[in-house]
Every structure is written in structure tokens, then in C-alpha cells.
Short mmCIF file of C-alpha atoms in Angstrom, two decimals:
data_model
loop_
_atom_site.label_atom_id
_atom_site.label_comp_id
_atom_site.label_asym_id
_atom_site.label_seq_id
_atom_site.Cartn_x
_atom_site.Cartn_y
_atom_site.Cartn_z
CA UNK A 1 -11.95 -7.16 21.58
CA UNK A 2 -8.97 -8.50 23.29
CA UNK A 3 -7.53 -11.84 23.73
CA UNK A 4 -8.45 -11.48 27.21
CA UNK A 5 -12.01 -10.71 26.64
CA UNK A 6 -12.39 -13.42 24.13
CA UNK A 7 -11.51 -16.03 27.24
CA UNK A 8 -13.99 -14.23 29.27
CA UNK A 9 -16.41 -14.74 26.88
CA UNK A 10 -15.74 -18.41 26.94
CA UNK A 11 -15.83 -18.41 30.96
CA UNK A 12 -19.27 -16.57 31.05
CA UNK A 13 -20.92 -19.45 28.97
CA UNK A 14 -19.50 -22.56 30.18
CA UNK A 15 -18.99 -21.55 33.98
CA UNK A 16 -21.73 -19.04 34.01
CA UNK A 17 -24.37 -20.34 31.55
CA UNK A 18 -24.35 -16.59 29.44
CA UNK A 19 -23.73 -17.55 25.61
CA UNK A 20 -24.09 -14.67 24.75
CA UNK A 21 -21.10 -13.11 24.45
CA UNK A 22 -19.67 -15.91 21.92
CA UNK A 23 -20.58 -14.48 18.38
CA UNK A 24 -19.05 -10.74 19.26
CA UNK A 25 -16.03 -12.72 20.86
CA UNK A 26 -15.33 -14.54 18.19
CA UNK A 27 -15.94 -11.37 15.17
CA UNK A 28 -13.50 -9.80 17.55
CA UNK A 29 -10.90 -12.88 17.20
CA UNK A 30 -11.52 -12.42 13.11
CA UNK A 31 -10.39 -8.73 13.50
CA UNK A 32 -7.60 -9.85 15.20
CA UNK A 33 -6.52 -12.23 13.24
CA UNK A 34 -6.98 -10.43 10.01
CA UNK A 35 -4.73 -7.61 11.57
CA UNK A 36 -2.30 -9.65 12.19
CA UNK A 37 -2.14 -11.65 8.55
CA UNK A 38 -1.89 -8.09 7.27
CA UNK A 39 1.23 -7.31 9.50
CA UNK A 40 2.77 -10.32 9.07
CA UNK A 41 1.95 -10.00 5.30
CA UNK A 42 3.76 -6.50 5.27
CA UNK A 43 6.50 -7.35 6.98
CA UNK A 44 7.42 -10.20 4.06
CA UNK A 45 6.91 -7.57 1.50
CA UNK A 46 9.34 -5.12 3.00
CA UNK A 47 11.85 -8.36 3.30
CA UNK A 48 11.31 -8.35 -0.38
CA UNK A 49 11.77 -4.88 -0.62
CA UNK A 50 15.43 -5.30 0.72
CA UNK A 51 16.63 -8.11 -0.39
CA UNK A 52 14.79 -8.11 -3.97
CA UNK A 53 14.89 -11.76 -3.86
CA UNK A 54 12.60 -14.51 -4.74
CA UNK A 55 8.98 -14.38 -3.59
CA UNK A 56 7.48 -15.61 -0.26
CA UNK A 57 4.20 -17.25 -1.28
CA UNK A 58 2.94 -16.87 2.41
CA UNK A 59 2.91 -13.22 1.41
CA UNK A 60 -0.25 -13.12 -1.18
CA UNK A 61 -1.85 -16.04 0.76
CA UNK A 62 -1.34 -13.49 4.42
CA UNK A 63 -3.19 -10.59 2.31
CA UNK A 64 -6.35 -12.86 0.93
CA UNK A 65 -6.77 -13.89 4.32
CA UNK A 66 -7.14 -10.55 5.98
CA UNK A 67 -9.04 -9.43 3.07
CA UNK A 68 -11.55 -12.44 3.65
CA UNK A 69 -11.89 -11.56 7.19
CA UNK A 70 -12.61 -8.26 6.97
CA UNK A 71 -15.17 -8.61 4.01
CA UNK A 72 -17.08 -11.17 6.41
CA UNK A 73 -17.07 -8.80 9.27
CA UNK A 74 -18.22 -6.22 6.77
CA UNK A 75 -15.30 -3.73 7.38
CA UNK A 76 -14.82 -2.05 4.29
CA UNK A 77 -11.20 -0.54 5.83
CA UNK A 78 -9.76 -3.25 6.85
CA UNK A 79 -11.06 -4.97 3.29
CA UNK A 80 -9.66 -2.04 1.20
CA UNK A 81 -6.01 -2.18 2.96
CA UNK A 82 -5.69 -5.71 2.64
CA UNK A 83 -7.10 -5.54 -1.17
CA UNK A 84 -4.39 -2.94 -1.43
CA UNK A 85 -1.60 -4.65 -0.62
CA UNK A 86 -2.30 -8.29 -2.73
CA UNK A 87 -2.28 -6.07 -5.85
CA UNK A 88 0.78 -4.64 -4.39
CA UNK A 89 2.25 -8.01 -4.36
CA UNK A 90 0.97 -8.71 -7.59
CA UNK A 91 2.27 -5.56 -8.91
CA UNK A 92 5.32 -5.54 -6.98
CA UNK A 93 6.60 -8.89 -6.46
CA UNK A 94 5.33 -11.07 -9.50
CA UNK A 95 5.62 -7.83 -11.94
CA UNK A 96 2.14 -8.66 -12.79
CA UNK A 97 0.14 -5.41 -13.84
CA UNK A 98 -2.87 -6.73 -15.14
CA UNK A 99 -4.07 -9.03 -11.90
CA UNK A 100 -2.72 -6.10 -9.79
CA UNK A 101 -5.01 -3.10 -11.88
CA UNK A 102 -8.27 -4.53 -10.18
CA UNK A 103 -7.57 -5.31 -7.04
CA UNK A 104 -5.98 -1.19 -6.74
CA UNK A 105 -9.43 -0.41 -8.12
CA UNK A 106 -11.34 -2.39 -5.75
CA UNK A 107 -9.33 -1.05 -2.88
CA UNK A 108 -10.03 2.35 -3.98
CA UNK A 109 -13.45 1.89 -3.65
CA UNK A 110 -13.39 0.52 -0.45
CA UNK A 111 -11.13 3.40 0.68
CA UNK A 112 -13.25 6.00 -0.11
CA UNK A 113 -16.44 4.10 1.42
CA UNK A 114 -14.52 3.77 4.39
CA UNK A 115 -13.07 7.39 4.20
CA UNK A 116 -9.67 6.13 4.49
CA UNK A 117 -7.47 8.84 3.12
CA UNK A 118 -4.20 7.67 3.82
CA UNK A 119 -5.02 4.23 2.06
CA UNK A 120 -6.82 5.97 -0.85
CA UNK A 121 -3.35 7.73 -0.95
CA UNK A 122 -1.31 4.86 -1.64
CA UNK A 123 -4.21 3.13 -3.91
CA UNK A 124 -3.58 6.29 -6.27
CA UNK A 125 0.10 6.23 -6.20
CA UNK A 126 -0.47 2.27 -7.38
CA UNK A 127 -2.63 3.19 -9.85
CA UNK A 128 0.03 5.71 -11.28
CA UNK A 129 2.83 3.24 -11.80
CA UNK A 130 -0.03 1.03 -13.83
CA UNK A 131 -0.36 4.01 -16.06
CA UNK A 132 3.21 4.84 -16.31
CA UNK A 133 3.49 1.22 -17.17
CA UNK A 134 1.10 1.67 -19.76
CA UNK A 135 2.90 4.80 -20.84
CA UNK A 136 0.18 6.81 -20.45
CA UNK A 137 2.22 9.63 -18.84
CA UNK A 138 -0.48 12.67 -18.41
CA UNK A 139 -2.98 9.75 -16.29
CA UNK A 140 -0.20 8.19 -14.04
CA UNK A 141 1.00 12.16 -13.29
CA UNK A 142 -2.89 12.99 -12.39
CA UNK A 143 -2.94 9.88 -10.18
CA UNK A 144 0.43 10.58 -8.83
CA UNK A 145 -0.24 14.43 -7.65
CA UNK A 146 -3.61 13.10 -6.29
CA UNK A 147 -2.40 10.45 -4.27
CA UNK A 148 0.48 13.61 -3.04
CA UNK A 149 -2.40 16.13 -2.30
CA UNK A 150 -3.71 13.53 0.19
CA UNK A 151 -0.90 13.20 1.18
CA UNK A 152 0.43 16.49 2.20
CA UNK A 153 -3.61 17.03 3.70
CA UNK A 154 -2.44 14.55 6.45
CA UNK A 155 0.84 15.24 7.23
CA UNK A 156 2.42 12.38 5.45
CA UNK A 157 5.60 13.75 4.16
CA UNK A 158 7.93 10.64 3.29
CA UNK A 159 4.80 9.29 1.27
CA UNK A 160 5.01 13.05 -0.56
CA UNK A 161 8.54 12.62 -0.71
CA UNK A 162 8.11 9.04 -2.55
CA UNK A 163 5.25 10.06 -5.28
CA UNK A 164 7.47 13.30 -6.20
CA UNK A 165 10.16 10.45 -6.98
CA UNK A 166 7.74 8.97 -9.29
CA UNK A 167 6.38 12.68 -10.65
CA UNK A 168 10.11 13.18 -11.70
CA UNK A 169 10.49 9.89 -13.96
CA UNK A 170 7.40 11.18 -15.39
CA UNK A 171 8.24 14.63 -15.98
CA UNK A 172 11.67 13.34 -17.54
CA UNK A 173 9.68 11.07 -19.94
CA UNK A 174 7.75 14.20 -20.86
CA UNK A 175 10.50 16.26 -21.87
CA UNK A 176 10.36 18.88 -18.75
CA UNK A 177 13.72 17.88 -16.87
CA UNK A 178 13.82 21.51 -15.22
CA UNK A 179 10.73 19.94 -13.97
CA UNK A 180 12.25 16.37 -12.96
CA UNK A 181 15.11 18.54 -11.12
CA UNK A 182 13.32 20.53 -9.12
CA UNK A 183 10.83 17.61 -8.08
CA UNK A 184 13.76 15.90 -6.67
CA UNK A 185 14.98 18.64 -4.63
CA UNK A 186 11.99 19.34 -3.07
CA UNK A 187 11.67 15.46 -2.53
CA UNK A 188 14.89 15.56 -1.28
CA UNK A 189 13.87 18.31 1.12
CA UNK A 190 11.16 16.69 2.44
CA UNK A 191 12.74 13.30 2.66
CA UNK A 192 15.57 14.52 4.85
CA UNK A 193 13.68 17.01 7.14
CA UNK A 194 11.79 13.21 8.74
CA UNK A 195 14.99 10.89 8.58
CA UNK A 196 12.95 9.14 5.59
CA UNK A 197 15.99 7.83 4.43
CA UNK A 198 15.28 4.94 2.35
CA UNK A 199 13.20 7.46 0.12
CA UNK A 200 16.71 9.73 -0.01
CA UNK A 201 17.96 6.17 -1.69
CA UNK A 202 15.63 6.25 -4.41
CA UNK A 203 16.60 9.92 -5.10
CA UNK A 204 20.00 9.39 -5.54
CA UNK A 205 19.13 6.29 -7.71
CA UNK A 206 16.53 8.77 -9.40
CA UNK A 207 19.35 11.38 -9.79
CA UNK A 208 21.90 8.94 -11.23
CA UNK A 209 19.66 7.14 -14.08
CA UNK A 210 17.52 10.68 -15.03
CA UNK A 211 21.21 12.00 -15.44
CA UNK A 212 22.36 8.87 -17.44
CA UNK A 213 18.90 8.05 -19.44
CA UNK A 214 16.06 10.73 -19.27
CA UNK A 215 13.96 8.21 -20.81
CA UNK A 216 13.95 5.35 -17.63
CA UNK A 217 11.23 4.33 -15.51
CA UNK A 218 10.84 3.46 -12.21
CA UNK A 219 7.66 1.91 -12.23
#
């Protein structure tokens, strides 16, 4: 549906006399709307991202609508990504674990109903820094090399890059920092060979504090 079919839609029934195209017209105006919530919602969080500053409550409020829309036009994709990213913010922005740990389960669900791989991916990486929060090492390092086997599957080498960040904190935490080394080289590798660069950030911050403190998170 386009915004252009949406006004034919409108033209066919009150020049023409054919309602019939109004209820598709307007599910298609839903999906378009709840794409763009989600974009706009994204684009806050990576503002937050950069800046670290205080939160943007338009943000959460962007993701619940786009998850609302979706769930009414029974989209379990669209659903799952914008279930995703509110426990993101949660998780993220407000530092808030246990409203975010749901939400990441939900969104896995959805995800694998909807065979979404790449979203499944990044529900799993979520799900990781719960557990390292938890400090329960061995279950955020299964959820982080799950979320990477996806991962490599499609391609998505910046995203492997990333999780190996996190796969190094844990291996540092678990007393293998041959282990944490060599995980940042190859993230390093990866992370340089498609101009990820903000990723190369976090492994020179990874570098510096695993060479100061073994012991540090970054979840």
C-alpha cells in the first residue's frame, strides 16, 4: 500500500461509489505508520547512543505504537521488531533489566513465528547481556554465540563483530583471556574488513578496560 493508493481508495468510493477498497487502504496506512514510528523510534535511540544523554520519552512511546499496529494487523514481524526494540530501550536507556527480560522474550517468539532471523539475532544478543547482568556467564555466552551463528548464516558481519565484543568480556570474567584476546582480533578483523567502525570503538574500549580490569562488563 502506498500513500498514493490509499487516496485512490478514497476517490473510488466517494467519486466512484466502490467502498470497497477502504478497509485494505486503511490496514495499509497502519503498516505505514507503524514503520515509520519504528524508524523514527530508532533513530532517537541511536541519538542516545551518541550522545549518552538523558532519555527521549517519544522513544518508548514510538516503539508501543508500532508494536500496537502491527499486533492489530496480525504481523507477527513487524510485532516482534518493535517488541524488540522497547525492551531495548528499557534495557538500554532506563538500565532497567527486569521490564526489558520479557519484552526480549516475547520478541523472540514472534521472531521465530515470523522466521525472522536477523531479528531473532539481535533478540539473543539482548538476552545475553540480561544474563551477563545476572552473572550467569556460561547462559549469556550460549545466547551470545547463538545470536553470532545467525549471524554469520546471513552475512551480517558488523553484528558478528559486536557479539564477539561481548563473548570477550565474558571470556575475561571466566578466566580464559587467551580467549578474550583472540575474540577481539578476530572482531577486529571483521569489523574493519566492512568500515563497521563504531564497533572498532568498542574494541579499543574493550582492549583498554580487559587490559586495565579483567573483571569489567560491558553489559
Amino acid at each position: 500500500m502506498t500513500l498514493d493508493q490509499a487516496r485512490q481508495a478514497y476517490e473510488a468510493s466517494v467519486f466512484g461509489g466502490d467502498p470497497t477498497g477502504l478497509p485494505a487502504a486503511a490496514r495499509g496506512l497502519d503498516a505505514i505508520e507503524a514503520q515509520l514510528c519504528l524508524e523514527r523510534g530508532k533513530l532517537i535511540h541511536a541519538a542516545f547512543l551518541n550522545e549518552r544523554g538523558d532519555e527521549d520519552p517519544a522513544e518508548l512511546a514510538l516503539f508501543e505504537r508500532a508494536r500496537e499496529l502491527w499486533a492489530a494487523l496480525g504481523d507477527p514481524r513487524g510485532e516482534g521488531e518493535a517488541t524488540f526494540w522497547a525492551g531495548c530501550f528499557h534495557q538500554v536507556v532506563r538500565d532497567d533489566d527486569a521490564t526489558a527480560r520479557p519484552l526480549f522474550e516475547r520478541a523472540r517468539e514472534l521472531s521465530q513465528s515470523a522466521g525472522d532471523r536477523l531479528m531473532l539475532s539481535y533478540t539473543l544478543r539482548h538476552l545475553g547481556f540480561s544474563e551477563h547482568l545476572a552473572g550467569r556467564l556460561d547462559a549469556a555466552r550460549a545466547y551470545f554465540e547463538e545470536s553470532s551463528a545467525l549471524r554469520r548464516a546471513l552475512g551480517f558481519d558488523a553484528g558478528v563483530a559486536a557479539n564477539l565484543v561481548g563473548l570477550a568480556y565474558i571470556a575475561a570474567e571466566q578466566g580464559r583471556p587467551g580467549d578474550a584476546a583472540a575474540t577481539l582480533d578476530e572482531a577486529g578483523e571483521l569489523a574493519a574488513a566492512v568500515g563497521a567502525h563504531g564497533i572498532a570503538r568498542l574494541i579499543a574500549q574493550a582492549r583498554l578496560e580487559l587490559a586495565q580490569d579483567p573483571s569489567t562488563s560491558n553489559s
